[in-house]
Tab-separated table of C-alpha atoms and ligand atoms in Angstrom:
chain	number	residue	atom	x	y	z
V	16	MET	CA	193.688	69.672	0.581
V	17	THR	CA	194.931	73.622	-0.760
V	18	PHE	CA	197.144	74.776	-0.750
V	19	MET	CA	199.158	78.359	-0.286
V	20	ARG	CA	200.367	79.962	-2.322
V	21	LEU	CA	203.819	81.701	-1.645
V	22	SER	CA	205.934	81.906	-5.358
V	23	CYS	CA	203.936	81.863	-8.468
V	24	SER	CA	207.253	80.901	-10.993
V	25	ILE	CA	211.047	80.162	-11.107
V	26	PRO	CA	213.314	82.908	-12.375
V	27	ASP	CA	214.932	81.823	-15.249
V	28	SER	CA	217.827	83.007	-13.907
V	29	GLN	CA	217.361	79.615	-10.953
V	30	LEU	CA	217.991	77.271	-14.598
V	31	PRO	CA	220.275	75.038	-15.171
V	32	LYS	CA	221.916	77.446	-18.694
V	33	LYS	CA	221.205	74.257	-20.853
V	34	MET	CA	217.416	74.427	-20.748
V	35	LEU	CA	217.395	77.568	-21.393
V	36	GLN	CA	219.879	76.566	-24.586
V	37	TYR	CA	217.755	74.573	-26.398
V	38	ALA	CA	214.212	74.388	-28.250
V	39	MET	CA	212.750	70.755	-27.124
V	40	ARG	CA	212.267	68.685	-29.809
V	41	TYR	CA	209.879	65.501	-30.515
V	42	TYR	CA	211.483	62.988	-32.817
V	43	SER	CA	208.611	59.404	-34.197
V	44	THR	CA	209.262	56.614	-32.019
V	45	ARG	CA	209.791	54.471	-34.868
V	46	ASN	CA	212.138	56.690	-36.438
V	47	ARG	CA	215.158	58.837	-34.691
V	48	ASN	CA	216.627	60.673	-37.398
V	49	ASN	CA	213.014	63.157	-37.837
V	50	SER	CA	212.690	65.741	-35.025
V	51	VAL	CA	210.085	68.726	-35.485
V	52	ASN	CA	209.125	71.024	-32.556
V	53	PHE	CA	206.387	70.670	-30.356
V	54	ALA	CA	203.871	72.323	-32.138
V	55	GLN	CA	204.229	69.904	-35.805
V	56	ALA	CA	203.613	66.945	-33.003
V	57	ALA	CA	201.165	68.212	-31.416
V	58	LEU	CA	199.286	69.577	-34.952
V	59	SER	CA	200.002	66.613	-36.663
V	60	GLY	CA	199.225	64.155	-33.895
V	61	LEU	CA	199.940	61.244	-35.179
V	62	ALA	CA	203.915	60.940	-37.164
V	63	PRO	CA	204.013	60.625	-40.666
V	64	ASP	CA	205.734	56.863	-40.336
V	65	GLY	CA	202.914	55.734	-38.083
V	66	GLY	CA	204.534	55.814	-35.127
V	67	LEU	CA	204.368	58.401	-31.968
V	68	PHE	CA	205.800	61.351	-31.283
V	69	VAL	CA	208.104	62.243	-28.246
V	70	PRO	CA	210.020	64.656	-26.490
V	71	GLN	CA	214.287	63.575	-27.484
V	72	GLU	CA	214.621	64.378	-24.060
V	73	ILE	CA	212.629	64.149	-21.066
V	74	PRO	CA	213.443	67.457	-18.808
V	75	ARG	CA	214.444	68.004	-15.376
V	76	TYR	CA	212.765	70.381	-13.109
V	77	PRO	CA	215.312	72.559	-11.802
V	78	PRO	CA	216.700	71.827	-7.982
V	79	THR	CA	215.701	74.350	-6.555
V	80	ALA	CA	211.774	74.050	-7.803
V	81	PHE	CA	210.777	71.462	-5.281
V	82	PHE	CA	211.088	74.358	-2.795
V	83	SER	CA	208.434	76.252	-4.483
V	84	LEU	CA	206.426	73.869	-6.319
V	85	GLY	CA	204.925	72.577	-2.962
V	86	ALA	CA	203.197	75.735	-1.908
V	87	MET	CA	201.921	76.108	-5.688
V	88	SER	CA	198.583	76.550	-6.671
V	89	TYR	CA	198.097	73.628	-9.318
V	90	PRO	CA	197.882	75.618	-12.451
V	91	ASP	CA	201.110	77.383	-11.389
V	92	ILE	CA	202.707	73.501	-10.865
V	93	ALA	CA	200.938	73.256	-14.634
V	94	PHE	CA	203.304	75.967	-15.667
V	95	GLU	CA	206.342	74.817	-14.289
V	96	THR	CA	205.723	71.479	-16.054
V	97	ILE	CA	204.021	72.642	-19.163
V	98	LYS	CA	207.095	74.878	-19.874
V	99	PRO	CA	210.359	73.269	-20.643
V	100	TYR	CA	208.478	71.258	-23.337
V	101	VAL	CA	207.261	74.084	-24.684
V	102	ARG	CA	209.785	76.635	-24.393
V	103	ASP	CA	210.395	79.332	-27.555
V	104	GLU	CA	207.112	78.325	-28.707
V	105	ILE	CA	204.894	79.852	-26.312
V	106	PRO	CA	205.311	82.194	-24.544
V	107	ASP	CA	205.593	82.370	-20.607
V	108	SER	CA	202.845	84.806	-19.972
V	109	THR	CA	200.336	82.105	-23.215
V	110	LEU	CA	201.332	79.739	-21.410
V	111	GLN	CA	200.423	81.399	-18.270
V	112	ASP	CA	196.411	82.316	-19.815
V	113	ILE	CA	196.834	78.886	-21.090
V	114	VAL	CA	197.187	76.508	-17.956
V	115	ARG	CA	194.587	79.801	-15.478
V	116	SER	CA	191.817	79.534	-17.853
V	117	ALA	CA	192.105	75.199	-18.844
V	118	TYR	CA	192.736	74.220	-14.993
V	119	THR	CA	189.991	76.578	-12.975
V	120	PHE	CA	189.838	73.152	-10.638
V	121	ASP	CA	192.064	71.616	-8.700
V	122	ALA	CA	193.084	67.689	-8.545
V	123	PRO	CA	192.649	67.300	-4.605
V	124	LEU	CA	193.989	64.329	-2.864
V	125	VAL	CA	192.023	62.931	0.106
V	126	GLY	CA	193.473	60.368	2.636
V	127	ILE	CA	190.563	57.355	2.870
V	128	GLY	CA	190.893	54.081	5.245
V	129	ASP	CA	194.936	53.545	4.489
V	130	ARG	CA	195.700	55.006	1.491
V	131	PHE	CA	195.670	58.801	-1.059
V	132	ILE	CA	192.555	59.813	-3.159
V	133	LEU	CA	194.116	61.627	-6.486
V	134	GLU	CA	190.974	62.778	-7.479
V	135	LEU	CA	190.377	63.684	-10.907
V	136	PHE	CA	187.290	63.464	-11.658
V	137	HIS	CA	186.242	67.928	-10.672
V	138	GLY	CA	186.858	69.136	-14.057
V	139	PRO	CA	183.614	69.617	-16.835
V	140	THR	CA	183.713	65.983	-18.129
V	141	ALA	CA	184.140	64.264	-14.621
V	142	ALA	CA	186.998	62.474	-15.510
V	143	PHE	CA	191.221	62.724	-15.843
V	144	LYS	CA	190.594	63.569	-19.534
V	145	ASP	CA	189.875	66.828	-18.456
V	146	PHE	CA	193.407	67.168	-17.724
V	147	GLY	CA	195.012	66.737	-21.145
V	148	ALA	CA	191.660	67.808	-23.480
V	149	ARG	CA	191.854	71.864	-22.106
V	150	PHE	CA	195.081	72.243	-22.654
V	151	MET	CA	194.834	70.823	-26.147
V	152	ALA	CA	192.708	73.025	-26.939
V	153	ARG	CA	193.644	75.851	-25.818
V	154	ALA	CA	197.918	75.125	-27.153
V	155	PHE	CA	196.037	73.903	-30.565
V	156	ALA	CA	193.815	77.900	-30.765
V	157	TYR	CA	197.193	79.180	-29.761
V	158	LEU	CA	199.613	77.780	-32.245
V	159	ARG	CA	197.439	78.188	-34.831
V	160	ARG	CA	196.482	82.050	-34.509
V	161	GLY	CA	196.727	83.198	-37.791
V	162	GLU	CA	196.051	80.322	-40.178
V	163	ASP	CA	192.901	80.305	-42.264
V	164	LYS	CA	192.124	76.488	-43.314
V	165	PRO	CA	190.416	74.966	-41.059
V	166	LEU	CA	191.524	71.392	-39.191
V	167	ARG	CA	189.652	68.342	-38.653
V	168	ILE	CA	190.613	66.555	-34.766
V	169	LEU	CA	189.441	63.297	-35.284
V	170	VAL	CA	189.634	61.692	-31.888
V	171	ALA	CA	188.686	58.084	-31.187
V	172	THR	CA	186.762	57.370	-27.570
V	173	SER	CA	186.594	54.177	-25.772
V	174	GLY	CA	183.644	56.770	-23.648
V	175	ASP	CA	185.735	59.537	-22.033
V	176	THR	CA	188.019	61.021	-24.048
V	177	GLY	CA	185.694	61.701	-26.461
V	178	GLY	CA	183.165	64.009	-23.916
V	179	ALA	CA	186.555	66.048	-22.213
V	180	VAL	CA	187.867	66.312	-26.661
V	181	ALA	CA	184.679	67.654	-26.941
V	182	ASP	CA	184.138	69.813	-23.757
V	183	GLY	CA	187.462	71.498	-24.729
V	184	PHE	CA	187.207	72.237	-28.438
V	185	PHE	CA	183.810	72.908	-28.390
V	186	LYS	CA	183.139	76.161	-30.247
V	187	VAL	CA	186.655	76.657	-30.648
V	188	PRO	CA	186.942	78.767	-33.907
V	189	GLY	CA	188.587	76.926	-37.310
V	190	ILE	CA	188.951	73.456	-35.468
V	191	PHE	CA	186.426	70.959	-35.893
V	192	VAL	CA	185.799	67.790	-33.616
V	193	THR	CA	184.884	64.014	-34.861
V	194	VAL	CA	184.365	61.529	-33.022
V	195	LEU	CA	184.581	57.709	-32.950
V	196	TYR	CA	182.906	55.664	-30.305
V	197	PRO	CA	181.893	52.252	-30.023
V	198	LYS	CA	177.832	52.449	-30.324
V	199	GLY	CA	175.916	50.905	-27.569
V	200	ARG	CA	179.623	50.603	-25.320
V	201	ILE	CA	179.651	53.498	-23.717
V	202	THR	CA	177.380	54.672	-21.354
V	203	PRO	CA	174.621	57.311	-21.911
V	204	LEU	CA	175.877	60.302	-20.570
V	205	GLN	CA	179.648	60.390	-21.627
V	206	GLU	CA	177.409	59.400	-25.433
V	207	ARG	CA	175.526	63.063	-23.943
V	208	GLN	CA	179.053	64.026	-23.460
V	209	ILE	CA	180.060	62.935	-26.762
V	210	ALA	CA	176.650	64.008	-28.964
V	211	GLY	CA	175.299	66.382	-27.897
V	212	LEU	CA	177.566	69.652	-28.263
V	213	GLY	CA	175.935	70.336	-31.773
V	214	ALA	CA	178.104	72.619	-33.935
V	215	ASN	CA	181.942	72.276	-34.117
V	216	ILE	CA	181.594	69.115	-32.990
V	217	SER	CA	180.162	65.814	-34.891
V	218	ALA	CA	180.526	62.416	-33.413
V	219	LEU	CA	180.197	58.749	-35.314
V	220	ALA	CA	178.902	55.826	-33.516
V	221	VAL	CA	180.984	52.665	-35.291
V	222	GLU	CA	179.594	49.515	-34.351
V	223	GLY	CA	182.316	48.005	-33.799
V	224	SER	CA	184.968	47.492	-30.354
V	225	PHE	CA	187.291	51.119	-29.217
V	226	ASP	CA	190.528	49.205	-31.304
V	227	ASP	CA	188.238	49.127	-34.323
V	228	CYS	CA	187.627	53.327	-33.604
V	229	GLN	CA	191.288	53.402	-33.449
V	230	ARG	CA	191.948	51.910	-35.938
V	231	LEU	CA	190.052	53.564	-38.372
V	232	VAL	CA	190.944	57.253	-36.976
V	233	LYS	CA	195.078	56.002	-38.146
V	234	ALA	CA	193.526	54.457	-41.109
V	235	ALA	CA	191.892	58.012	-42.252
V	236	LEU	CA	194.498	60.104	-41.070
V	237	ALA	CA	196.939	58.123	-43.438
V	238	ASP	CA	194.360	58.887	-46.155
V	239	GLU	CA	195.933	60.409	-48.919
V	240	GLY	CA	192.828	61.957	-50.813
V	241	LEU	CA	191.604	63.157	-46.967
V	242	LYS	CA	195.074	65.209	-45.915
V	243	LYS	CA	194.519	66.490	-49.552
V	244	LYS	CA	191.777	67.923	-49.064
V	245	MET	CA	192.256	69.074	-45.379
V	246	GLU	CA	194.274	69.670	-41.897
V	247	LEU	CA	194.138	66.960	-40.349
V	248	SER	CA	195.418	65.842	-37.047
V	249	SER	CA	194.289	63.390	-33.761
V	250	ALA	CA	193.727	64.549	-30.462
V	251	ASN	CA	194.093	61.368	-28.081
V	252	SER	CA	195.827	59.934	-25.942
V	253	ILE	CA	198.963	59.158	-28.827
V	254	ASN	CA	198.637	63.505	-29.309
V	255	ILE	CA	201.813	64.455	-27.059
V	256	SER	CA	200.019	67.783	-26.126
V	257	ARG	CA	197.719	65.967	-24.267
V	258	LEU	CA	200.444	63.540	-21.805
V	259	ILE	CA	202.810	66.664	-20.943
V	260	PRO	CA	199.702	68.605	-18.740
V	261	GLN	CA	199.016	65.245	-17.109
V	262	ALA	CA	202.550	64.783	-15.893
V	263	ALA	CA	201.176	67.868	-13.756
V	264	TYR	CA	199.145	66.714	-11.235
V	265	TYR	CA	201.373	63.560	-10.444
V	266	THR	CA	203.941	66.457	-9.462
V	267	ALA	CA	201.204	67.511	-7.497
V	268	ALA	CA	199.799	64.796	-5.401
V	269	ALA	CA	203.690	62.866	-4.559
V	270	ILE	CA	205.135	66.563	-2.958
V	271	ARG	CA	201.976	67.146	-1.787
V	272	SER	CA	201.684	63.642	0.062
V	273	ALA	CA	205.651	64.088	0.542
V	274	ALA	CA	204.963	67.089	2.798
V	275	ASP	CA	203.415	65.036	5.915
V	276	ASN	CA	205.974	61.880	5.011
V	277	THR	CA	209.996	61.221	6.030
V	278	GLY	CA	211.669	61.053	2.152
V	279	VAL	CA	210.137	58.096	0.551
V	280	GLY	CA	208.252	58.942	-2.458
V	281	ILE	CA	205.133	57.244	-3.152
V	282	THR	CA	203.298	54.826	-4.803
V	283	LEU	CA	201.020	55.157	-7.051
V	284	CYS	CA	198.277	53.440	-8.389
V	285	VAL	CA	197.391	54.132	-12.049
V	286	PRO	CA	193.766	52.550	-13.915
V	287	SER	CA	195.607	51.677	-16.888
V	288	GLY	CA	193.938	51.160	-20.425
V	289	ASN	CA	195.460	52.656	-23.625
V	290	PHE	CA	198.621	53.960	-21.164
V	291	GLY	CA	198.167	57.365	-21.908
V	292	ASN	CA	198.009	58.573	-18.454
V	293	LEU	CA	200.593	56.053	-16.774
V	294	THR	CA	203.251	57.817	-19.341
V	295	ALA	CA	202.447	60.940	-17.862
V	296	GLY	CA	203.805	59.683	-14.509
V	297	LEU	CA	206.428	58.202	-15.734
V	298	TYR	CA	207.632	61.630	-17.397
V	299	ALA	CA	206.832	63.111	-14.429
V	300	MET	CA	209.442	60.550	-12.232
V	301	LYS	CA	211.917	61.507	-14.311
V	302	MET	CA	211.592	65.609	-13.927
V	303	GLY	CA	212.363	64.136	-10.661
V	304	ALA	CA	208.764	64.266	-8.329
V	305	PRO	CA	208.884	62.509	-5.380
V	306	ILE	CA	207.344	59.149	-7.172
V	307	LYS	CA	208.842	55.217	-5.872
V	308	ALA	CA	206.868	53.538	-8.103
V	309	PHE	CA	203.729	53.065	-10.573
V	310	ILE	CA	201.174	50.489	-10.056
V	311	ALA	CA	199.248	49.772	-13.277
V	312	ALA	CA	196.157	48.721	-12.703
V	313	THR	CA	194.297	47.048	-15.356
V	314	ASN	CA	190.880	45.234	-16.069
V	315	ILE	CA	190.540	42.123	-17.886
V	316	ASN	CA	192.146	43.188	-20.344
V	317	LYS	CA	195.899	43.169	-19.030
V	318	THR	CA	197.711	43.403	-22.125
V	319	PHE	CA	200.266	45.274	-20.032
V	320	PRO	CA	200.641	43.404	-16.798
V	321	ASP	CA	201.373	40.248	-18.661
V	322	TYR	CA	203.789	41.451	-20.638
V	323	LEU	CA	205.936	42.235	-17.331
V	324	SER	CA	205.395	38.906	-15.397
V	325	THR	CA	206.528	37.342	-19.665
V	326	GLY	CA	208.353	39.520	-21.008
V	327	GLU	CA	206.400	39.251	-24.315
V	328	TYR	CA	203.985	42.184	-25.369
V	329	GLN	CA	201.160	40.203	-26.965
V	330	THR	CA	198.127	42.540	-28.120
V	331	ARG	CA	194.838	41.448	-28.560
V	332	ILE	CA	191.082	41.543	-28.923
V	333	SER	CA	190.439	43.804	-26.283
V	334	GLN	CA	186.926	42.491	-24.248
V	335	ALA	CA	184.021	44.552	-22.560
V	336	THR	CA	184.155	45.493	-19.149
V	337	ILE	CA	181.980	47.253	-16.621
V	338	SER	CA	185.287	50.128	-15.996
V	339	ASN	CA	184.844	50.736	-20.315
V	340	ALA	CA	187.439	53.379	-20.526
V	341	MET	CA	190.114	50.568	-19.810
V	342	ASP	CA	188.775	47.515	-22.338
V	343	VAL	CA	191.677	48.274	-24.884
V	344	GLY	CA	193.762	44.441	-26.314
V	345	ALA	CA	196.303	47.299	-27.463
V	346	PRO	CA	197.792	50.049	-25.605
V	347	SER	CA	198.870	53.262	-28.134
V	348	ASN	CA	201.569	54.402	-25.471
V	349	PHE	CA	202.616	51.527	-25.167
V	350	GLU	CA	205.260	52.425	-28.243
V	351	ARG	CA	205.389	55.227	-26.056
V	352	MET	CA	207.335	53.841	-22.549
V	353	ALA	CA	208.962	51.169	-25.324
V	354	ALA	CA	211.335	53.846	-27.075
V	355	HIS	CA	211.861	55.783	-22.951
V	356	PHE	CA	212.386	52.205	-20.455
V	357	SER	CA	213.333	49.082	-21.451
V	358	LEU	CA	211.951	45.778	-20.595
V	359	ASP	CA	214.136	45.824	-17.016
V	360	GLU	CA	213.815	49.546	-16.484
V	361	MET	CA	209.389	49.333	-17.433
V	362	ARG	CA	209.609	45.826	-13.974
V	363	ARG	CA	211.783	48.079	-11.986
V	364	LEU	CA	209.111	51.051	-11.886
V	365	ILE	CA	206.388	49.987	-12.145
V	366	LEU	CA	204.399	46.961	-10.750
V	367	GLY	CA	201.642	45.106	-13.129
V	368	VAL	CA	198.204	43.512	-11.582
V	369	SER	CA	194.608	42.906	-13.558
V	370	VAL	CA	191.184	43.083	-11.263
V	371	SER	CA	188.089	41.233	-12.719
V	372	ASP	CA	184.328	43.147	-13.052
V	373	GLU	CA	183.588	41.098	-10.002
V	374	GLU	CA	186.869	41.576	-8.452
V	375	THR	CA	185.070	45.787	-9.365
V	376	ARG	CA	182.212	45.393	-7.310
V	377	GLU	CA	183.297	43.670	-4.660
V	378	THR	CA	185.469	46.740	-4.239
V	379	ILE	CA	183.054	49.183	-4.851
V	380	VAL	CA	180.960	47.984	-1.892
V	381	LYS	CA	183.364	47.550	0.661
V	382	VAL	CA	185.463	50.441	-0.028
V	383	HIS	CA	181.938	52.011	0.607
V	384	GLY	CA	180.701	50.365	3.534
V	385	GLU	CA	183.829	51.542	5.156
V	386	THR	CA	184.861	54.568	4.867
V	387	GLY	CA	181.871	55.376	3.110
V	388	TYR	CA	183.860	57.005	-0.413
V	389	PHE	CA	181.969	56.581	-3.672
V	390	LEU	CA	184.298	54.626	-6.290
V	391	ASP	CA	183.422	54.178	-9.701
V	392	PRO	CA	184.619	50.753	-11.736
V	393	HIS	CA	187.520	52.317	-13.128
V	394	SER	CA	188.613	54.041	-10.073
V	395	ALA	CA	187.800	50.828	-7.742
V	396	VAL	CA	190.499	49.036	-10.102
V	397	GLY	CA	193.213	50.791	-8.875
V	398	TRP	CA	191.962	50.313	-4.896
V	399	LYS	CA	191.627	46.636	-5.773
V	400	GLY	CA	195.245	46.747	-7.514
V	401	VAL	CA	196.491	48.127	-4.201
V	402	ASP	CA	194.644	45.681	-1.998
V	403	LYS	CA	196.808	42.645	-4.085
V	404	LEU	CA	200.185	43.768	-4.142
V	405	LEU	CA	199.923	44.352	-0.585
V	406	ALA	CA	198.378	41.440	0.595
V	407	LYS	CA	200.393	39.221	2.496
V	408	ASP	CA	200.882	36.553	-0.089
V	409	ASN	CA	202.449	39.066	-2.620
V	410	PRO	CA	206.476	39.211	-3.104
V	411	ASN	CA	205.737	43.094	-3.952
V	412	SER	CA	203.484	43.132	-0.368
V	413	ARG	CA	206.696	44.499	1.187
V	414	LEU	CA	207.937	47.496	-1.315
V	415	LEU	CA	204.377	48.889	-0.084
V	416	SER	CA	205.099	49.132	3.420
V	417	GLU	CA	207.287	52.130	3.375
V	418	GLY	CA	206.078	55.225	1.904
V	419	PRO	CA	202.507	56.498	1.202
V	420	VAL	CA	200.668	55.233	-1.867
V	421	GLY	CA	197.686	56.992	-3.430
V	422	VAL	CA	195.860	55.263	-6.000
V	423	LEU	CA	194.393	57.513	-9.128
V	424	SER	CA	190.700	57.953	-9.056
V	425	THR	CA	190.299	58.782	-13.260
V	426	ALA	CA	186.636	59.769	-13.163
V	427	HIS	CA	183.507	60.976	-10.479
V	428	PRO	CA	181.722	57.659	-9.711
V	429	ALA	CA	178.311	59.405	-10.522
V	430	LYS	CA	179.522	58.761	-14.440
V	431	PHE	CA	179.167	55.642	-13.994
V	432	SER	CA	175.929	55.452	-12.433
V	433	GLU	CA	174.763	52.427	-14.377
V	434	THR	CA	177.169	49.953	-12.100
V	435	VAL	CA	177.180	52.304	-8.898
V	436	GLU	CA	173.720	53.029	-8.299
V	437	PRO	CA	172.390	49.262	-7.791
V	438	LEU	CA	176.132	48.165	-5.560
V	439	ILE	CA	175.774	51.700	-3.093
V	440	GLY	CA	173.222	53.659	-4.037
V	441	PRO	CA	173.338	56.368	-6.207
V	442	ALA	CA	176.398	59.154	-6.081
V	443	PRO	CA	175.446	62.576	-5.795
V	444	LEU	CA	175.604	63.803	-9.805
V	445	PRO	CA	177.907	67.119	-10.282
V	446	GLU	CA	175.900	70.114	-11.474
V	447	SER	CA	177.721	69.711	-15.001
V	448	LEU	CA	176.925	66.325	-15.080
V	449	ALA	CA	173.223	66.666	-14.261
V	450	ARG	CA	173.745	69.890	-17.365
V	451	ALA	CA	175.016	66.968	-19.777
V	452	MET	CA	172.405	64.089	-19.163
V	453	LYS	CA	169.567	67.021	-20.554
V	454	ARG	CA	171.466	66.915	-24.035
V	455	THR	CA	169.590	65.575	-26.817
V	456	VAL	CA	172.449	62.880	-28.803
V	457	GLN	CA	172.509	63.925	-32.593
V	458	SER	CA	175.187	61.067	-34.012
V	459	GLN	CA	175.163	59.452	-37.418
V	460	THR	CA	175.751	55.052	-37.166
V	461	ILE	CA	178.628	54.074	-39.508
V	462	PRO	CA	180.294	50.583	-40.061
V	463	ALA	CA	183.549	49.744	-39.136
V	464	GLU	CA	185.096	50.606	-42.036
V	465	VAL	CA	187.596	53.058	-43.328
V	466	SER	CA	186.339	53.515	-46.040
V	467	ALA	CA	182.508	54.602	-44.495
V	468	VAL	CA	184.866	57.547	-41.713
V	469	ILE	CA	186.376	59.090	-45.489
V	470	GLU	CA	183.011	59.220	-46.985
V	471	ILE	CA	181.674	61.458	-44.651
V	472	LEU	CA	184.729	63.010	-43.354
V	473	ASN	CA	184.438	64.358	-47.503
V	474	LYS	CA	181.056	65.148	-46.702
V	475	GLU	CA	181.827	67.381	-43.785
V	476	ASP	CA	184.296	69.266	-45.793
V	477	ALA	CA	182.308	69.753	-48.508
K	23	LIG	C1	190.433	56.587	-20.755
K	23	LIG	C2	189.858	56.834	-19.604
K	23	LIG	C3	191.262	55.377	-18.473
K	23	LIG	C4	192.676	54.766	-19.441
K	23	LIG	O1	193.015	56.328	-19.049
K	23	LIG	P1	194.756	55.558	-19.557
K	23	LIG	O2	195.395	56.804	-20.231
K	23	LIG	O3	193.529	55.222	-21.628
K	23	LIG	O4	195.192	54.358	-19.647
K	23	LIG	C5	191.049	55.004	-17.447
K	23	LIG	N1	189.586	55.753	-16.366
K	23	LIG	C6	189.233	56.619	-16.899
K	23	LIG	C7	187.535	57.016	-16.419
K	23	LIG	C8	188.817	56.927	-18.448
K	23	LIG	O5	188.290	57.615	-18.610
């Protein structure tokens, strides 16, 4: 789906006065007293107290915006979405340049069977994380202009983040990236995307799970010795500068789906792991995007759906599945969601559902058989999540009977050919993935111990 471009920006005179008067402040989820600006929140990643930065308030699109948003190109929607969060820190003209160079691809909303699919895999690493990572890399380059001390970014990845961040920051001057990934738990293609670039990107294969990688990054970021030697930051979905730009594709999808509908907002199903994506969706909804509700679909790592049904938040050890980018037992962004919403509010806005590997495989086969469409395992979790809620015996089925329903397709099926191909044959390989497959992996294997990471970082800095 493409959209005519009628107008590209909302003049400041149409914005509510309030929005012009302050720069957005960000505070830690663990301490509401100390706030920082966008640059500080983005560049430090994690708050000094170990919390996550959240905006002091979620801004609203100006009411007039919705006339023009529907006619805008994707970069222009991204511009209007991000602007209130970075106001006074990134000039409009720079923000325009950033979104235009970051979003050289769209987020098409396609009709498949009885629902929409929001295809988020048209970026260079073929997963939705390109949307956050490409903005973040460009924003960092701008916010650090004139700085001579190099910055080292640490990223823990369950597969897709590492590739997107590595690609986004590849050859950005003055910035070095170290990606930690669970050895043997990511696909050969993902490993090449992460560990095949070289230059300013280095890769550590950790003998452990994604949760271990995340723990090592958190510990290294907090290490006083390292902090004295180098400037450190993170680029996980815990980084607010990755999360905010993701709100834009929710708004784009909601507006585009509303074009042929009568006022009932769309229900969007989000295949979730660390819950950065869903949190961005909640931001878009609070900004005023016409979204009726969300479905949080997980694989068997169902900490969050269980929280919605029992009211108790209990993290677990993650279990390996075929939708490995969602193998998260302790979703980081829960802390952020809980900072904005109570349990009751979350229950009103989000339905939880979990899907097994067997159901995921059946869904890939069924959807391909019925429609010819290739789903990757993560997107198939989303599709099946909707099916489960639509089932007649599900008390929520009536909720979905009104208004459009969409599933976020978080990765291209060719990225997970190990699972998809034996089921339904090969999905056509996008050019960017074909290129990545030709790279050679250069990574170091380390035990899941903080001391190992610290030792390597100390050496790399020297
Ligand atoms: C990262 C990822 C997810 C999970 O997204 P979160 O923001 O961590 O919830 C789902 N699908 C794919 C393909 C991913 O790469």
